[in-house]
């Protein structure tokens, strides 16, 4: 099921929580752990007619049964951080990174986005956060519209500003994309990286969205690795088979062993984050726990030198 992040945002339940104290679990280095973005779990839950996060305690109790020991949540406010904090402690989960949405191409929304992101980073840093991932919203999710040159210029300036402010807190901003950024010659993607400072804006390389956005092209993916590989601090891991998202991470359309070799050659070792999501044509043979157990086992094999 091709579930958009916009729909994902709309379905998240808002709950209250207690702030957790700084404890040893929050300080544990997650550099050698394989993490997972919650969005993949959302797609599995949706297929099972369940709602990820409706009871976050229950959801995370299943998450850890997969063997995962680190977690990349999506945050929309500081309340989300406060809700998650005691559960990270309860399940001994590391929080090396988090994902936020952003609107940076419009004056009215940009300042609000930057202020919210900074507040989230301050709240989450004591929990172990070191990377904040953002994917600036398109004009319309699923739409054909592209941003104007003026909007792209504005977005790049705001992205760089956000990165510089997060840097003051010791947090790295990682720019993330979907497929919309690769329309019209990938002008949005390249403008963001050509017109921001590497010390302010790093790259969360979502290998499959680049592959799909470029017309299912590994040529484009590995050219981008050559151009911007030194800026990669995080890798989102998803695989397709015959251009359809697989139910599990394994062999398929993207040559992940080659990607590992290319990044190793550059002496780049990113945070590894599974995001093996489902779409309508994906196989349906496993539940969320089983699928993520297989994802983790295969990722540990592919990224053996990093974990």
Tab-separated table of C-alpha atoms in Angstrom:
chain	number	residue	atom	x	y	z
A	1	UNK	CA	0.000	0.000	0.000
A	2	UNK	CA	1.493	3.269	-1.112
A	3	UNK	CA	0.826	5.149	2.110
A	4	UNK	CA	2.070	8.739	2.078
A	5	UNK	CA	3.933	10.317	4.971
A	6	UNK	CA	1.220	12.946	5.003
A	7	UNK	CA	-1.353	10.283	5.801
A	8	UNK	CA	1.062	8.815	8.324
A	9	UNK	CA	1.283	12.179	10.078
A	10	UNK	CA	-2.496	12.500	10.144
A	11	UNK	CA	-2.945	9.088	11.770
A	12	UNK	CA	-0.483	9.525	14.617
A	13	UNK	CA	-2.238	9.655	17.951
A	14	UNK	CA	-1.449	12.526	20.262
A	15	UNK	CA	-0.790	11.430	23.820
A	16	UNK	CA	0.738	12.924	26.946
A	17	UNK	CA	3.735	11.615	28.843
A	18	UNK	CA	6.385	12.175	31.466
A	19	UNK	CA	9.914	13.387	30.761
A	20	UNK	CA	12.530	10.733	31.491
A	21	UNK	CA	15.692	11.498	33.393
A	22	UNK	CA	19.139	11.219	31.855
A	23	UNK	CA	20.165	7.598	32.278
A	24	UNK	CA	22.832	5.273	31.015
A	25	UNK	CA	20.539	3.856	28.304
A	26	UNK	CA	20.267	7.325	26.754
A	27	UNK	CA	24.026	7.822	26.677
A	28	UNK	CA	24.847	4.513	25.041
A	29	UNK	CA	26.660	4.925	21.724
A	30	UNK	CA	24.455	3.811	18.845
A	31	UNK	CA	27.127	4.122	16.164
A	32	UNK	CA	27.314	0.374	15.619
A	33	UNK	CA	23.570	-0.328	15.969
A	34	UNK	CA	21.127	-0.804	13.121
A	35	UNK	CA	18.123	1.418	13.704
A	36	UNK	CA	14.702	1.455	12.057
A	37	UNK	CA	12.317	4.229	11.107
A	38	UNK	CA	8.836	3.863	12.529
A	39	UNK	CA	7.223	4.471	9.135
A	40	UNK	CA	7.942	0.935	7.953
A	41	UNK	CA	6.113	-0.402	11.020
A	42	UNK	CA	3.244	1.928	10.251
A	43	UNK	CA	2.811	0.321	6.811
A	44	UNK	CA	2.812	-3.189	8.281
A	45	UNK	CA	0.309	-2.208	10.957
A	46	UNK	CA	-1.906	-0.568	8.356
A	47	UNK	CA	-1.914	-3.746	6.284
A	48	UNK	CA	-3.022	-5.623	9.404
A	49	UNK	CA	-5.785	-3.045	10.001
A	50	UNK	CA	-4.015	-1.794	13.098
A	51	UNK	CA	-2.744	1.662	14.016
A	52	UNK	CA	0.920	2.114	14.889
A	53	UNK	CA	1.284	4.351	17.930
A	54	UNK	CA	-2.336	4.173	19.026
A	55	UNK	CA	-0.842	2.543	22.084
A	56	UNK	CA	2.846	3.353	21.740
A	57	UNK	CA	3.813	1.105	24.642
A	58	UNK	CA	2.262	-1.897	22.891
A	59	UNK	CA	3.765	-0.916	19.543
A	60	UNK	CA	7.276	-0.658	20.966
A	61	UNK	CA	6.874	-3.929	22.845
A	62	UNK	CA	6.475	-5.567	19.420
A	63	UNK	CA	9.254	-3.452	17.912
A	64	UNK	CA	11.875	-4.812	20.311
A	65	UNK	CA	10.787	-8.402	19.651
A	66	UNK	CA	12.346	-7.972	16.214
A	67	UNK	CA	15.766	-7.631	17.844
A	68	UNK	CA	16.141	-3.946	17.014
A	69	UNK	CA	17.896	-1.904	19.696
A	70	UNK	CA	17.691	1.578	18.174
A	71	UNK	CA	14.709	3.570	16.923
A	72	UNK	CA	14.114	6.480	14.551
A	73	UNK	CA	10.746	8.064	15.383
A	74	UNK	CA	8.933	10.872	13.627
A	75	UNK	CA	8.508	13.923	15.839
A	76	UNK	CA	6.049	16.732	15.245
A	77	UNK	CA	6.321	18.555	18.558
A	78	UNK	CA	8.184	18.437	21.852
A	79	UNK	CA	5.180	16.584	23.292
A	80	UNK	CA	6.036	13.648	21.029
A	81	UNK	CA	9.526	13.551	22.534
A	82	UNK	CA	8.124	13.637	26.058
A	83	UNK	CA	5.723	10.816	25.226
A	84	UNK	CA	8.475	8.599	23.864
A	85	UNK	CA	11.136	9.272	26.493
A	86	UNK	CA	9.982	6.889	29.261
A	87	UNK	CA	9.311	4.141	26.719
A	88	UNK	CA	12.835	4.366	25.327
A	89	UNK	CA	14.051	3.788	28.843
A	90	UNK	CA	11.565	0.956	29.446
A	91	UNK	CA	12.610	-0.928	26.309
A	92	UNK	CA	16.291	0.052	26.425
A	93	UNK	CA	16.136	1.610	22.958
A	94	UNK	CA	18.756	4.022	21.676
A	95	UNK	CA	17.665	7.212	19.903
A	96	UNK	CA	20.511	8.170	17.556
A	97	UNK	CA	18.213	9.982	15.117
A	98	UNK	CA	14.714	11.283	14.527
A	99	UNK	CA	12.703	12.386	11.512
A	100	UNK	CA	10.771	15.632	11.180
A	101	UNK	CA	8.689	17.072	8.396
A	102	UNK	CA	9.357	20.652	7.342
A	103	UNK	CA	8.030	23.470	5.195
A	104	UNK	CA	10.939	25.688	4.210
A	105	UNK	CA	9.873	27.195	0.876
A	106	UNK	CA	7.144	29.474	2.274
A	107	UNK	CA	7.733	32.530	4.454
A	108	UNK	CA	4.708	31.929	6.663
A	109	UNK	CA	5.716	28.390	7.590
A	110	UNK	CA	9.519	28.468	7.527
A	111	UNK	CA	10.037	30.257	10.824
A	112	UNK	CA	7.560	27.979	12.563
A	113	UNK	CA	9.346	24.918	11.161
A	114	UNK	CA	12.757	26.143	12.314
A	115	UNK	CA	11.531	27.020	15.807
A	116	UNK	CA	9.778	23.656	16.180
A	117	UNK	CA	12.815	21.724	14.971
A	118	UNK	CA	15.140	23.519	17.377
A	119	UNK	CA	12.771	22.873	20.282
A	120	UNK	CA	12.503	19.181	19.377
A	121	UNK	CA	16.280	18.875	19.155
A	122	UNK	CA	16.738	20.456	22.595
A	123	UNK	CA	14.174	18.103	24.110
A	124	UNK	CA	15.581	14.983	22.439
A	125	UNK	CA	19.318	15.538	22.771
A	126	UNK	CA	19.426	14.275	26.406
A	127	UNK	CA	17.872	11.054	25.085
A	128	UNK	CA	20.831	10.470	22.765
A	129	UNK	CA	19.729	12.290	19.608
A	130	UNK	CA	22.629	13.272	17.355
A	131	UNK	CA	21.022	13.414	13.871
A	132	UNK	CA	17.800	15.186	12.931
A	133	UNK	CA	16.530	14.117	9.512
A	134	UNK	CA	14.199	16.330	7.511
A	135	UNK	CA	12.498	16.066	4.151
A	136	UNK	CA	11.098	19.462	3.114
A	137	UNK	CA	7.485	19.097	2.040
A	138	UNK	CA	6.609	19.241	-1.656
A	139	UNK	CA	4.026	21.695	-2.958
A	140	UNK	CA	1.449	18.918	-2.653
A	141	UNK	CA	1.982	15.290	-1.618
A	142	UNK	CA	1.411	13.133	-4.670
A	143	UNK	CA	0.984	16.165	-6.915
A	144	UNK	CA	2.758	17.029	-10.151
A	145	UNK	CA	3.629	20.594	-9.136
A	146	UNK	CA	7.260	21.638	-8.735
A	147	UNK	CA	8.651	24.525	-6.724
A	148	UNK	CA	9.610	27.742	-8.464
A	149	UNK	CA	13.208	28.920	-8.612
A	150	UNK	CA	12.392	31.529	-5.972
A	151	UNK	CA	10.958	28.870	-3.676
A	152	UNK	CA	14.011	26.639	-4.136
A	153	UNK	CA	16.358	29.516	-3.308
A	154	UNK	CA	14.328	30.305	-0.188
A	155	UNK	CA	14.214	26.648	0.858
A	156	UNK	CA	17.970	26.198	0.544
A	157	UNK	CA	18.633	29.295	2.650
A	158	UNK	CA	16.236	28.111	5.343
A	159	UNK	CA	17.658	24.582	5.276
A	160	UNK	CA	21.152	25.971	5.795
A	161	UNK	CA	19.915	28.252	8.575
A	162	UNK	CA	18.239	25.343	10.345
A	163	UNK	CA	21.396	23.286	10.048
A	164	UNK	CA	23.542	26.055	11.477
A	165	UNK	CA	21.198	26.481	14.456
A	166	UNK	CA	21.121	22.736	15.166
A	167	UNK	CA	24.896	22.604	14.887
A	168	UNK	CA	25.096	24.983	17.850
A	169	UNK	CA	23.357	22.265	19.886
A	170	UNK	CA	25.683	19.553	18.639
A	171	UNK	CA	22.973	18.085	16.392
A	172	UNK	CA	23.581	17.218	12.723
A	173	UNK	CA	20.877	18.101	10.200
A	174	UNK	CA	20.491	15.437	7.499
A	175	UNK	CA	18.619	16.355	4.314
A	176	UNK	CA	16.284	13.561	3.132
A	177	UNK	CA	14.312	13.179	-0.082
A	178	UNK	CA	11.466	11.239	-1.610
A	179	UNK	CA	10.868	11.090	-5.362
A	180	UNK	CA	9.411	14.583	-5.897
A	181	UNK	CA	12.839	16.211	-5.594
A	182	UNK	CA	14.006	14.379	-8.726
A	183	UNK	CA	11.465	15.877	-11.093
A	184	UNK	CA	12.644	18.357	-13.738
A	185	UNK	CA	16.235	17.135	-13.797
A	186	UNK	CA	16.458	16.698	-10.029
A	187	UNK	CA	16.714	20.488	-9.738
A	188	UNK	CA	15.358	20.593	-6.182
A	189	UNK	CA	17.705	17.874	-4.912
A	190	UNK	CA	20.831	19.371	-6.449
A	191	UNK	CA	19.975	22.940	-5.463
A	192	UNK	CA	19.677	21.932	-1.816
A	193	UNK	CA	23.116	20.332	-1.782
A	194	UNK	CA	24.838	22.830	-4.075
A	195	UNK	CA	23.587	25.831	-2.094
A	196	UNK	CA	23.963	24.736	1.511
A	197	UNK	CA	27.174	24.418	3.495
A	198	UNK	CA	28.361	20.850	4.158
A	199	UNK	CA	29.145	21.809	7.745
A	200	UNK	CA	25.475	22.763	8.205
A	201	UNK	CA	23.600	20.279	6.033
A	202	UNK	CA	24.508	16.616	5.691
A	203	UNK	CA	22.694	13.970	3.654
A	204	UNK	CA	20.433	11.132	4.695
A	205	UNK	CA	20.849	8.942	1.621
A	206	UNK	CA	17.532	7.219	0.996
A	207	UNK	CA	18.850	4.866	-1.661
A	208	UNK	CA	15.513	3.618	-2.934
A	209	UNK	CA	13.757	6.976	-3.187
A	210	UNK	CA	16.702	8.221	-5.247
A	211	UNK	CA	16.548	5.070	-7.373
A	212	UNK	CA	12.798	5.408	-7.921
A	213	UNK	CA	12.795	9.174	-8.324
A	214	UNK	CA	15.414	8.882	-11.056
A	215	UNK	CA	13.291	6.434	-13.042
A	216	UNK	CA	14.487	3.240	-11.329
A	217	UNK	CA	18.102	4.006	-12.095
A	218	UNK	CA	21.121	2.638	-10.262
A	219	UNK	CA	23.249	4.783	-12.574
A	220	UNK	CA	21.685	7.898	-11.043
A	221	UNK	CA	21.983	6.522	-7.516
A	222	UNK	CA	25.692	5.795	-7.765
A	223	UNK	CA	26.407	9.054	-9.590
A	224	UNK	CA	24.824	10.852	-6.630
A	225	UNK	CA	26.988	8.807	-4.260
A	226	UNK	CA	30.042	9.978	-6.228
A	227	UNK	CA	28.908	13.601	-6.051
A	228	UNK	CA	27.697	13.800	-2.473
A	229	UNK	CA	28.913	10.675	-0.706
A	230	UNK	CA	31.152	12.619	1.655
A	231	UNK	CA	28.060	14.326	3.076
A	232	UNK	CA	26.231	11.102	3.910
A	233	UNK	CA	25.718	10.667	7.664
A	234	UNK	CA	22.723	8.347	7.543
A	235	UNK	CA	21.490	5.645	5.186
A	236	UNK	CA	17.819	4.722	4.826
A	237	UNK	CA	17.634	1.093	3.741
A	238	UNK	CA	14.868	-0.215	1.474
A	239	UNK	CA	14.879	-2.742	-1.338
A	240	UNK	CA	12.618	-3.525	-4.260
A	241	UNK	CA	12.340	-6.605	-6.440
A	242	UNK	CA	11.185	-5.917	-9.978
A	243	UNK	CA	10.697	-2.281	-8.868
A	244	UNK	CA	8.142	-3.261	-6.198
A	245	UNK	CA	9.040	-2.819	-2.521
A	246	UNK	CA	9.910	-6.175	-1.036
A	247	UNK	CA	8.353	-7.429	2.151
A	248	UNK	CA	11.855	-7.783	3.572
A	249	UNK	CA	15.281	-6.327	2.937
A	250	UNK	CA	17.323	-8.670	0.769
A	251	UNK	CA	18.733	-9.016	-2.728
A	252	UNK	CA	16.934	-6.996	-5.357
A	253	UNK	CA	17.099	-3.987	-7.647
A	254	UNK	CA	19.669	-2.003	-5.644
A	255	UNK	CA	23.187	-3.350	-5.266
A	256	UNK	CA	23.686	-2.663	-1.566
A	257	UNK	CA	27.054	-4.494	-1.352
A	258	UNK	CA	28.312	-2.071	-4.019
A	259	UNK	CA	26.903	0.857	-2.047
A	260	UNK	CA	28.828	-0.331	1.005
A	261	UNK	CA	32.023	-0.585	-1.049
A	262	UNK	CA	31.552	2.907	-2.512
A	263	UNK	CA	31.007	4.502	0.892
A	264	UNK	CA	33.888	2.588	2.462
A	265	UNK	CA	36.171	3.888	-0.290
A	266	UNK	CA	35.195	7.401	0.784
A	267	UNK	CA	35.773	6.483	4.435
A	268	UNK	CA	32.110	7.215	5.112
A	269	UNK	CA	30.307	5.182	7.776
A	270	UNK	CA	26.700	6.364	8.097
A	271	UNK	CA	24.100	5.532	10.689
A	272	UNK	CA	22.130	2.571	9.304
A	273	UNK	CA	18.340	2.895	9.446
A	274	UNK	CA	16.006	0.234	8.067
A	275	UNK	CA	12.905	1.502	6.294
A	276	UNK	CA	11.565	-1.533	4.425
A	277	UNK	CA	8.032	-0.331	3.784
A	278	UNK	CA	5.088	-1.913	2.024
A	279	UNK	CA	3.091	-0.834	-0.999
A	280	UNK	CA	0.027	-2.344	-2.680
A	281	UNK	CA	1.911	-4.944	-4.725
A	282	UNK	CA	4.336	-6.008	-1.975
A	283	UNK	CA	4.215	-9.693	-0.946
A	284	UNK	CA	2.039	-10.501	2.071
A	285	UNK	CA	3.512	-13.474	3.919
A	286	UNK	CA	4.942	-12.090	7.168
A	287	UNK	CA	3.839	-9.963	10.087
A	288	UNK	CA	5.756	-6.881	11.186
A	289	UNK	CA	7.915	-8.671	13.754
A	290	UNK	CA	8.862	-11.526	11.422
A	291	UNK	CA	9.666	-9.202	8.537
A	292	UNK	CA	11.867	-6.938	10.639
A	293	UNK	CA	13.690	-9.916	12.115
A	294	UNK	CA	14.619	-10.891	8.565
A	295	UNK	CA	15.498	-7.280	7.677
A	296	UNK	CA	17.867	-7.081	10.615
A	297	UNK	CA	19.527	-10.422	9.866
A	298	UNK	CA	20.198	-9.516	6.241
A	299	UNK	CA	21.367	-5.996	7.111
A	300	UNK	CA	23.838	-7.415	9.628
A	301	UNK	CA	25.245	-9.531	6.799
A	302	UNK	CA	25.446	-6.735	4.208
A	303	UNK	CA	26.837	-4.151	6.623
A	304	UNK	CA	28.991	-6.609	8.529
A	305	UNK	CA	31.982	-4.286	8.701
A	306	UNK	CA	29.931	-1.494	10.243
A	307	UNK	CA	27.894	-3.284	12.925
